[in-house]
């Protein structure tokens, strides 16, 4: 059973460029969340997708956008890249919403470097 | 004051020691508490998941939640060099992984000396 898979694993961009990161959730999971983890920090919640809609967003600007497809996979797009966007971007998936559950399973992440 | 406070360490202990990792938080709405282990350049891996106050044990790991003090702990017994990693506490007010997202601590870097 494949876990959460993310691509690409590493990428380098320059300021002002745009980037798209991709995520396939764990089999049977329908909810995908994205997190940003700067070096030496804990992950920070960007947003969550369920039924192809953004359900909740953390404190991130509109330059960060996403999409969820009918097969539950997801994309994270970041426009007008800044140096401060350099981080590990983590995708996490979870089972259908059932009270008392909700453990997030994380992928290995996409490491973005902005020069 | 940050919502979740966690000492970043590093915390270095000899093999076989009991390790205690802690987080404090300020948001009384948090009800679901998790501990993740993260190896260098890898994604976080869920270790323990608890709801509300109380203890939960899984093998060498014990998680404790004291909601009255807004304090959570993870204990590792008989620590092994393979336990060397960064340990992240995380919490949310909502089941289902948190529609409002998980709030993480900064992580504690743990080193187990052989």
PDB file of C-alpha atoms in Angstrom:
ATOM      1  CA  UNK A   1       0.000   0.000   0.000  1.00  0.00           C
ATOM      2  CA  UNK A   2       1.662   3.198  -1.177  1.00  0.00           C
ATOM      3  CA  UNK A   3       1.735   6.010   1.304  1.00  0.00           C
ATOM      4  CA  UNK A   4       1.515   9.683   0.477  1.00  0.00           C
ATOM      5  CA  UNK A   5       3.678  10.460  -2.539  1.00  0.00           C
ATOM      6  CA  UNK A   6       4.952  13.889  -3.530  1.00  0.00           C
ATOM      7  CA  UNK A   7       6.775  15.265  -6.548  1.00  0.00           C
ATOM      8  CA  UNK A   8       9.227  16.693  -7.273  1.00  0.00           C
ATOM      9  CA  UNK A   9      11.443  15.892  -4.282  1.00  0.00           C
ATOM     10  CA  UNK A  10      13.746  18.861  -4.853  1.00  0.00           C
ATOM     11  CA  UNK A  11      13.567  21.936  -7.025  1.00  0.00           C
ATOM     12  CA  UNK A  12      15.292  25.283  -7.400  1.00  0.00           C
ATOM     13  CA  UNK A  13      13.526  28.420  -8.596  1.00  0.00           C
ATOM     14  CA  UNK A  14      14.364  32.096  -8.803  1.00  0.00           C
ATOM     15  CA  UNK A  15      12.488  34.986  -7.254  1.00  0.00           C
ATOM     16  CA  UNK A  16       9.320  35.916  -9.117  1.00  0.00           C
ATOM     17  CA  UNK A  17       8.847  32.514 -10.691  1.00  0.00           C
ATOM     18  CA  UNK A  18       5.930  30.185 -10.134  1.00  0.00           C
ATOM     19  CA  UNK A  19       6.001  26.584  -8.867  1.00  0.00           C
ATOM     20  CA  UNK A  20       3.582  23.647  -8.828  1.00  0.00           C
ATOM     21  CA  UNK A  21       3.965  20.787  -6.362  1.00  0.00           C
ATOM     22  CA  UNK A  22       2.018  17.549  -6.591  1.00  0.00           C
ATOM     23  CA  UNK A  23       0.652  15.054  -4.100  1.00  0.00           C
ATOM     24  CA  UNK A  24      -1.080  11.681  -4.243  1.00  0.00           C
ATOM     25  CA  UNK A  25      -2.799  10.733  -0.989  1.00  0.00           C
ATOM     26  CA  UNK A  26      -2.614   7.390   0.758  1.00  0.00           C
ATOM     27  CA  UNK A  27      -5.037   4.829  -0.676  1.00  0.00           C
ATOM     28  CA  UNK A  28      -8.544   5.337   0.712  1.00  0.00           C
ATOM     29  CA  UNK A  29      -7.848   8.860   1.940  1.00  0.00           C
ATOM     30  CA  UNK A  30      -9.990  11.675   0.603  1.00  0.00           C
ATOM     31  CA  UNK A  31      -8.683  14.733   2.437  1.00  0.00           C
ATOM     32  CA  UNK A  32      -5.393  16.423   1.613  1.00  0.00           C
ATOM     33  CA  UNK A  33      -3.610  19.132   3.568  1.00  0.00           C
ATOM     34  CA  UNK A  34      -0.507  21.127   2.728  1.00  0.00           C
ATOM     35  CA  UNK A  35       2.086  22.365   5.195  1.00  0.00           C
ATOM     36  CA  UNK A  36       5.198  24.534   4.909  1.00  0.00           C
ATOM     37  CA  UNK A  37       8.191  23.652   7.073  1.00  0.00           C
ATOM     38  CA  UNK A  38      11.006  26.185   7.218  1.00  0.00           C
ATOM     39  CA  UNK A  39      14.410  25.018   8.419  1.00  0.00           C
ATOM     40  CA  UNK A  40      14.420  24.453  12.180  1.00  0.00           C
ATOM     41  CA  UNK A  41      10.680  25.062  12.503  1.00  0.00           C
ATOM     42  CA  UNK A  42       7.588  22.926  12.846  1.00  0.00           C
ATOM     43  CA  UNK A  43       5.243  22.564   9.873  1.00  0.00           C
ATOM     44  CA  UNK A  44       2.744  25.382   9.327  1.00  0.00           C
ATOM     45  CA  UNK A  45      -0.726  24.721   7.942  1.00  0.00           C
ATOM     46  CA  UNK A  46      -1.347  26.210   4.486  1.00  0.00           C
ATOM     47  CA  UNK A  47      -4.749  24.777   3.549  1.00  0.00           C
ATOM     48  CA  UNK A  48      -6.879  21.646   3.379  1.00  0.00           C
ATOM     49  CA  UNK A  49      -8.849  20.202   0.474  1.00  0.00           C
ATOM     50  CA  UNK A  50     -11.893  17.958   0.707  1.00  0.00           C
ATOM     51  CA  UNK A  51     -14.286  17.075  -2.099  1.00  0.00           C
ATOM     52  CA  UNK A  52     -12.253  19.244  -4.479  1.00  0.00           C
ATOM     53  CA  UNK A  53     -12.810  22.372  -2.404  1.00  0.00           C
ATOM     54  CA  UNK A  54     -10.558  24.371  -0.126  1.00  0.00           C
ATOM     55  CA  UNK A  55     -12.098  23.884   3.282  1.00  0.00           C
ATOM     56  CA  UNK A  56      -9.811  25.933   5.478  1.00  0.00           C
ATOM     57  CA  UNK A  57      -6.724  28.093   5.059  1.00  0.00           C
ATOM     58  CA  UNK A  58      -3.955  29.024   7.411  1.00  0.00           C
ATOM     59  CA  UNK A  59      -2.206  32.377   7.539  1.00  0.00           C
ATOM     60  CA  UNK A  60      -0.769  32.325   4.020  1.00  0.00           C
ATOM     61  CA  UNK A  61      -1.224  34.928   1.248  1.00  0.00           C
ATOM     62  CA  UNK A  62      -3.207  34.405  -1.924  1.00  0.00           C
ATOM     63  CA  UNK A  63       0.035  33.656  -3.774  1.00  0.00           C
ATOM     64  CA  UNK A  64      -0.485  30.174  -2.371  1.00  0.00           C
ATOM     65  CA  UNK A  65      -3.279  28.322  -4.130  1.00  0.00           C
ATOM     66  CA  UNK A  66      -4.261  24.735  -4.626  1.00  0.00           C
ATOM     67  CA  UNK A  67      -6.447  22.253  -6.327  1.00  0.00           C
ATOM     68  CA  UNK A  68      -7.837  18.801  -5.647  1.00  0.00           C
ATOM     69  CA  UNK A  69      -8.762  16.447  -8.451  1.00  0.00           C
ATOM     70  CA  UNK A  70     -11.577  13.853  -8.561  1.00  0.00           C
ATOM     71  CA  UNK A  71      -9.062  11.086  -7.749  1.00  0.00           C
ATOM     72  CA  UNK A  72      -8.205  13.037  -4.536  1.00  0.00           C
ATOM     73  CA  UNK A  73      -4.705  13.988  -5.697  1.00  0.00           C
ATOM     74  CA  UNK A  74      -3.747  17.594  -5.153  1.00  0.00           C
ATOM     75  CA  UNK A  75      -1.514  20.409  -6.363  1.00  0.00           C
ATOM     76  CA  UNK A  76      -0.008  23.345  -4.517  1.00  0.00           C
ATOM     77  CA  UNK A  77       0.826  26.415  -6.590  1.00  0.00           C
ATOM     78  CA  UNK A  78       2.953  29.310  -5.404  1.00  0.00           C
ATOM     79  CA  UNK A  79       3.172  32.450  -7.532  1.00  0.00           C
ATOM     80  CA  UNK A  80       5.681  35.319  -7.436  1.00  0.00           C
ATOM     81  CA  UNK A  81       8.174  33.339  -5.362  1.00  0.00           C
ATOM     82  CA  UNK A  82      10.043  35.095  -2.571  1.00  0.00           C
ATOM     83  CA  UNK A  83      13.291  34.057  -0.911  1.00  0.00           C
ATOM     84  CA  UNK A  84      11.254  33.339   2.233  1.00  0.00           C
ATOM     85  CA  UNK A  85       9.259  30.673   0.391  1.00  0.00           C
ATOM     86  CA  UNK A  86      12.281  28.375   0.554  1.00  0.00           C
ATOM     87  CA  UNK A  87      11.118  25.451   2.676  1.00  0.00           C
ATOM     88  CA  UNK A  88      10.048  21.830   2.764  1.00  0.00           C
ATOM     89  CA  UNK A  89       6.469  21.566   1.520  1.00  0.00           C
ATOM     90  CA  UNK A  90       4.626  18.649   3.052  1.00  0.00           C
ATOM     91  CA  UNK A  91       1.439  17.015   1.877  1.00  0.00           C
ATOM     92  CA  UNK A  92      -0.652  15.030   4.347  1.00  0.00           C
ATOM     93  CA  UNK A  93      -3.734  12.899   3.851  1.00  0.00           C
ATOM     94  CA  UNK A  94      -6.353  11.493   6.158  1.00  0.00           C
ATOM     95  CA  UNK A  95      -9.295   9.118   6.168  1.00  0.00           C
ATOM     96  CA  UNK A  96     -12.887  10.228   5.660  1.00  0.00           C
ATOM     97  CA  UNK A  97     -14.055  12.395   8.497  1.00  0.00           C
ATOM     98  CA  UNK A  98     -14.979  10.163  11.418  1.00  0.00           C
ATOM     99  CA  UNK A  99     -15.118  11.343  15.001  1.00  0.00           C
ATOM    100  CA  UNK A 100     -12.142  10.152  16.999  1.00  0.00           C
ATOM    101  CA  UNK A 101      -9.943   9.534  14.004  1.00  0.00           C
ATOM    102  CA  UNK A 102      -8.083  11.929  11.834  1.00  0.00           C
ATOM    103  CA  UNK A 103      -4.456  10.947  12.035  1.00  0.00           C
ATOM    104  CA  UNK A 104      -2.525  12.720   9.316  1.00  0.00           C
ATOM    105  CA  UNK A 105      -0.088  10.733   7.201  1.00  0.00           C
ATOM    106  CA  UNK A 106       2.676  12.835   5.681  1.00  0.00           C
ATOM    107  CA  UNK A 107       4.665  12.440   2.502  1.00  0.00           C
ATOM    108  CA  UNK A 108       8.421  12.938   2.286  1.00  0.00           C
ATOM    109  CA  UNK A 109       7.993  16.500   1.092  1.00  0.00           C
ATOM    110  CA  UNK A 110       9.170  18.701  -1.765  1.00  0.00           C
ATOM    111  CA  UNK A 111      12.182  20.821  -0.896  1.00  0.00           C
ATOM    112  CA  UNK A 112      11.956  24.196  -2.621  1.00  0.00           C
ATOM    113  CA  UNK A 113      14.925  26.541  -2.820  1.00  0.00           C
ATOM    114  CA  UNK A 114      14.309  30.069  -4.087  1.00  0.00           C
ATOM    115  CA  UNK A 115      17.407  31.962  -5.266  1.00  0.00           C
TER     116      UNK A 115
ATOM    117  CA  UNK B   1       3.273  34.051  23.088  1.00  0.00           C
ATOM    118  CA  UNK B   2       3.228  31.242  20.533  1.00  0.00           C
ATOM    119  CA  UNK B   3       0.270  28.855  20.585  1.00  0.00           C
ATOM    120  CA  UNK B   4       2.547  25.847  21.130  1.00  0.00           C
ATOM    121  CA  UNK B   5       5.887  26.019  22.896  1.00  0.00           C
ATOM    122  CA  UNK B   6       8.468  23.256  22.583  1.00  0.00           C
ATOM    123  CA  UNK B   7      12.111  23.309  23.611  1.00  0.00           C
ATOM    124  CA  UNK B   8      14.141  22.778  20.421  1.00  0.00           C
ATOM    125  CA  UNK B   9      17.050  21.140  22.253  1.00  0.00           C
ATOM    126  CA  UNK B  10      19.232  19.421  21.310  1.00  0.00           C
ATOM    127  CA  UNK B  11      18.564  16.885  24.045  1.00  0.00           C
ATOM    128  CA  UNK B  12      21.341  14.301  24.359  1.00  0.00           C
ATOM    129  CA  UNK B  13      20.937  11.183  26.541  1.00  0.00           C
ATOM    130  CA  UNK B  14      22.735   7.836  26.833  1.00  0.00           C
ATOM    131  CA  UNK B  15      21.265   4.691  25.313  1.00  0.00           C
ATOM    132  CA  UNK B  16      18.777   2.978  27.618  1.00  0.00           C
ATOM    133  CA  UNK B  17      17.734   6.185  29.391  1.00  0.00           C
ATOM    134  CA  UNK B  18      14.135   7.335  29.786  1.00  0.00           C
ATOM    135  CA  UNK B  19      13.470  10.384  27.636  1.00  0.00           C
ATOM    136  CA  UNK B  20      10.889  13.024  28.493  1.00  0.00           C
ATOM    137  CA  UNK B  21       9.699  15.443  25.806  1.00  0.00           C
ATOM    138  CA  UNK B  22       7.200  18.187  26.540  1.00  0.00           C
ATOM    139  CA  UNK B  23       5.015  20.877  25.000  1.00  0.00           C
ATOM    140  CA  UNK B  24       2.872  23.590  26.476  1.00  0.00           C
ATOM    141  CA  UNK B  25       0.030  25.307  24.696  1.00  0.00           C
ATOM    142  CA  UNK B  26      -2.260  28.267  25.181  1.00  0.00           C
ATOM    143  CA  UNK B  27      -5.390  27.444  23.148  1.00  0.00           C
ATOM    144  CA  UNK B  28      -7.902  25.706  25.433  1.00  0.00           C
ATOM    145  CA  UNK B  29      -9.902  24.573  22.379  1.00  0.00           C
ATOM    146  CA  UNK B  30      -7.269  21.986  21.485  1.00  0.00           C
ATOM    147  CA  UNK B  31      -8.633  18.489  22.086  1.00  0.00           C
ATOM    148  CA  UNK B  32      -6.581  16.185  19.869  1.00  0.00           C
ATOM    149  CA  UNK B  33      -2.888  15.775  20.555  1.00  0.00           C
ATOM    150  CA  UNK B  34      -0.242  14.061  18.494  1.00  0.00           C
ATOM    151  CA  UNK B  35       3.440  13.311  18.550  1.00  0.00           C
ATOM    152  CA  UNK B  36       5.346  12.958  15.300  1.00  0.00           C
ATOM    153  CA  UNK B  37       8.894  11.752  14.719  1.00  0.00           C
ATOM    154  CA  UNK B  38      10.856  13.303  11.883  1.00  0.00           C
ATOM    155  CA  UNK B  39      14.178  11.992  10.657  1.00  0.00           C
ATOM    156  CA  UNK B  40      16.483  14.341   8.785  1.00  0.00           C
ATOM    157  CA  UNK B  41      15.144  15.266   5.344  1.00  0.00           C
ATOM    158  CA  UNK B  42      12.061  13.052   5.772  1.00  0.00           C
ATOM    159  CA  UNK B  43       8.374  13.726   6.364  1.00  0.00           C
ATOM    160  CA  UNK B  44       6.913  13.504   9.893  1.00  0.00           C
ATOM    161  CA  UNK B  45       5.750  10.056  11.016  1.00  0.00           C
ATOM    162  CA  UNK B  46       2.850   9.737  13.464  1.00  0.00           C
ATOM    163  CA  UNK B  47       3.877   8.116  16.764  1.00  0.00           C
ATOM    164  CA  UNK B  48       1.017   8.758  19.161  1.00  0.00           C
ATOM    165  CA  UNK B  49      -2.499  10.170  18.893  1.00  0.00           C
ATOM    166  CA  UNK B  50      -4.590  10.994  21.951  1.00  0.00           C
ATOM    167  CA  UNK B  51      -7.912  12.646  22.600  1.00  0.00           C
ATOM    168  CA  UNK B  52      -8.457  14.934  25.595  1.00  0.00           C
ATOM    169  CA  UNK B  53      -6.669  14.276  28.904  1.00  0.00           C
ATOM    170  CA  UNK B  54      -5.090  11.051  30.066  1.00  0.00           C
ATOM    171  CA  UNK B  55      -2.349   8.583  29.222  1.00  0.00           C
ATOM    172  CA  UNK B  56      -1.786   6.344  26.238  1.00  0.00           C
ATOM    173  CA  UNK B  57       0.890   3.690  25.938  1.00  0.00           C
ATOM    174  CA  UNK B  58       2.278   2.021  22.828  1.00  0.00           C
ATOM    175  CA  UNK B  59       5.324  -0.177  23.299  1.00  0.00           C
ATOM    176  CA  UNK B  60       8.187   1.966  24.598  1.00  0.00           C
ATOM    177  CA  UNK B  61       6.214   5.183  24.094  1.00  0.00           C
ATOM    178  CA  UNK B  62       3.788   6.816  26.536  1.00  0.00           C
ATOM    179  CA  UNK B  63       1.877  10.005  25.789  1.00  0.00           C
ATOM    180  CA  UNK B  64       0.360  12.101  28.552  1.00  0.00           C
ATOM    181  CA  UNK B  65      -2.081  14.982  28.231  1.00  0.00           C
ATOM    182  CA  UNK B  66      -2.965  17.349  31.081  1.00  0.00           C
ATOM    183  CA  UNK B  67      -5.531  19.760  29.702  1.00  0.00           C
ATOM    184  CA  UNK B  68      -5.915  21.579  33.023  1.00  0.00           C
ATOM    185  CA  UNK B  69      -2.247  22.594  32.821  1.00  0.00           C
ATOM    186  CA  UNK B  70      -2.184  22.785  29.001  1.00  0.00           C
ATOM    187  CA  UNK B  71       0.797  20.457  29.036  1.00  0.00           C
ATOM    188  CA  UNK B  72       1.566  17.320  27.038  1.00  0.00           C
ATOM    189  CA  UNK B  73       4.440  14.864  27.330  1.00  0.00           C
ATOM    190  CA  UNK B  74       5.985  11.976  25.463  1.00  0.00           C
ATOM    191  CA  UNK B  75       8.081   9.433  27.338  1.00  0.00           C
ATOM    192  CA  UNK B  76      10.422   7.015  25.603  1.00  0.00           C
ATOM    193  CA  UNK B  77      11.641   4.056  27.654  1.00  0.00           C
ATOM    194  CA  UNK B  78      14.802   2.084  26.947  1.00  0.00           C
ATOM    195  CA  UNK B  79      15.886   4.657  24.375  1.00  0.00           C
ATOM    196  CA  UNK B  80      17.804   3.405  21.334  1.00  0.00           C
ATOM    197  CA  UNK B  81      20.180   5.184  18.933  1.00  0.00           C
ATOM    198  CA  UNK B  82      17.492   4.699  16.250  1.00  0.00           C
ATOM    199  CA  UNK B  83      15.239   6.993  18.306  1.00  0.00           C
ATOM    200  CA  UNK B  84      17.548   9.893  17.418  1.00  0.00           C
ATOM    201  CA  UNK B  85      15.326  12.282  15.470  1.00  0.00           C
ATOM    202  CA  UNK B  86      13.290  15.455  15.837  1.00  0.00           C
ATOM    203  CA  UNK B  87      10.066  14.993  17.818  1.00  0.00           C
ATOM    204  CA  UNK B  88       7.191  17.314  16.975  1.00  0.00           C
ATOM    205  CA  UNK B  89       4.114  17.806  19.103  1.00  0.00           C
ATOM    206  CA  UNK B  90       0.954  18.784  17.255  1.00  0.00           C
ATOM    207  CA  UNK B  91      -2.588  19.569  18.256  1.00  0.00           C
ATOM    208  CA  UNK B  92      -5.965  20.602  16.886  1.00  0.00           C
ATOM    209  CA  UNK B  93      -9.436  21.427  18.065  1.00  0.00           C
ATOM    210  CA  UNK B  94     -11.127  19.304  15.462  1.00  0.00           C
ATOM    211  CA  UNK B  95     -11.124  15.649  14.502  1.00  0.00           C
ATOM    212  CA  UNK B  96     -10.376  14.612  10.958  1.00  0.00           C
ATOM    213  CA  UNK B  97      -6.873  15.971  10.993  1.00  0.00           C
ATOM    214  CA  UNK B  98      -8.152  19.390  11.818  1.00  0.00           C
ATOM    215  CA  UNK B  99     -10.112  21.314   9.263  1.00  0.00           C
ATOM    216  CA  UNK B 100      -8.333  24.209  10.882  1.00  0.00           C
ATOM    217  CA  UNK B 101      -5.054  22.379  10.494  1.00  0.00           C
ATOM    218  CA  UNK B 102      -2.643  21.003  13.038  1.00  0.00           C
ATOM    219  CA  UNK B 103      -0.629  23.453  15.111  1.00  0.00           C
ATOM    220  CA  UNK B 104       2.896  22.162  15.596  1.00  0.00           C
ATOM    221  CA  UNK B 105       5.650  22.932  18.046  1.00  0.00           C
ATOM    222  CA  UNK B 106       9.122  23.715  16.692  1.00  0.00           C
ATOM    223  CA  UNK B 107      10.296  20.192  17.440  1.00  0.00           C
ATOM    224  CA  UNK B 108      12.888  18.835  19.876  1.00  0.00           C
ATOM    225  CA  UNK B 109      16.071  17.398  18.397  1.00  0.00           C
ATOM    226  CA  UNK B 110      16.849  14.207  20.346  1.00  0.00           C
ATOM    227  CA  UNK B 111      20.222  12.467  20.276  1.00  0.00           C
ATOM    228  CA  UNK B 112      20.657   9.003  21.834  1.00  0.00           C
ATOM    229  CA  UNK B 113      24.321   8.292  22.490  1.00  0.00           C
ATOM    230  CA  UNK B 114      25.368   4.618  22.014  1.00  0.00           C
TER     231      UNK B 114
END
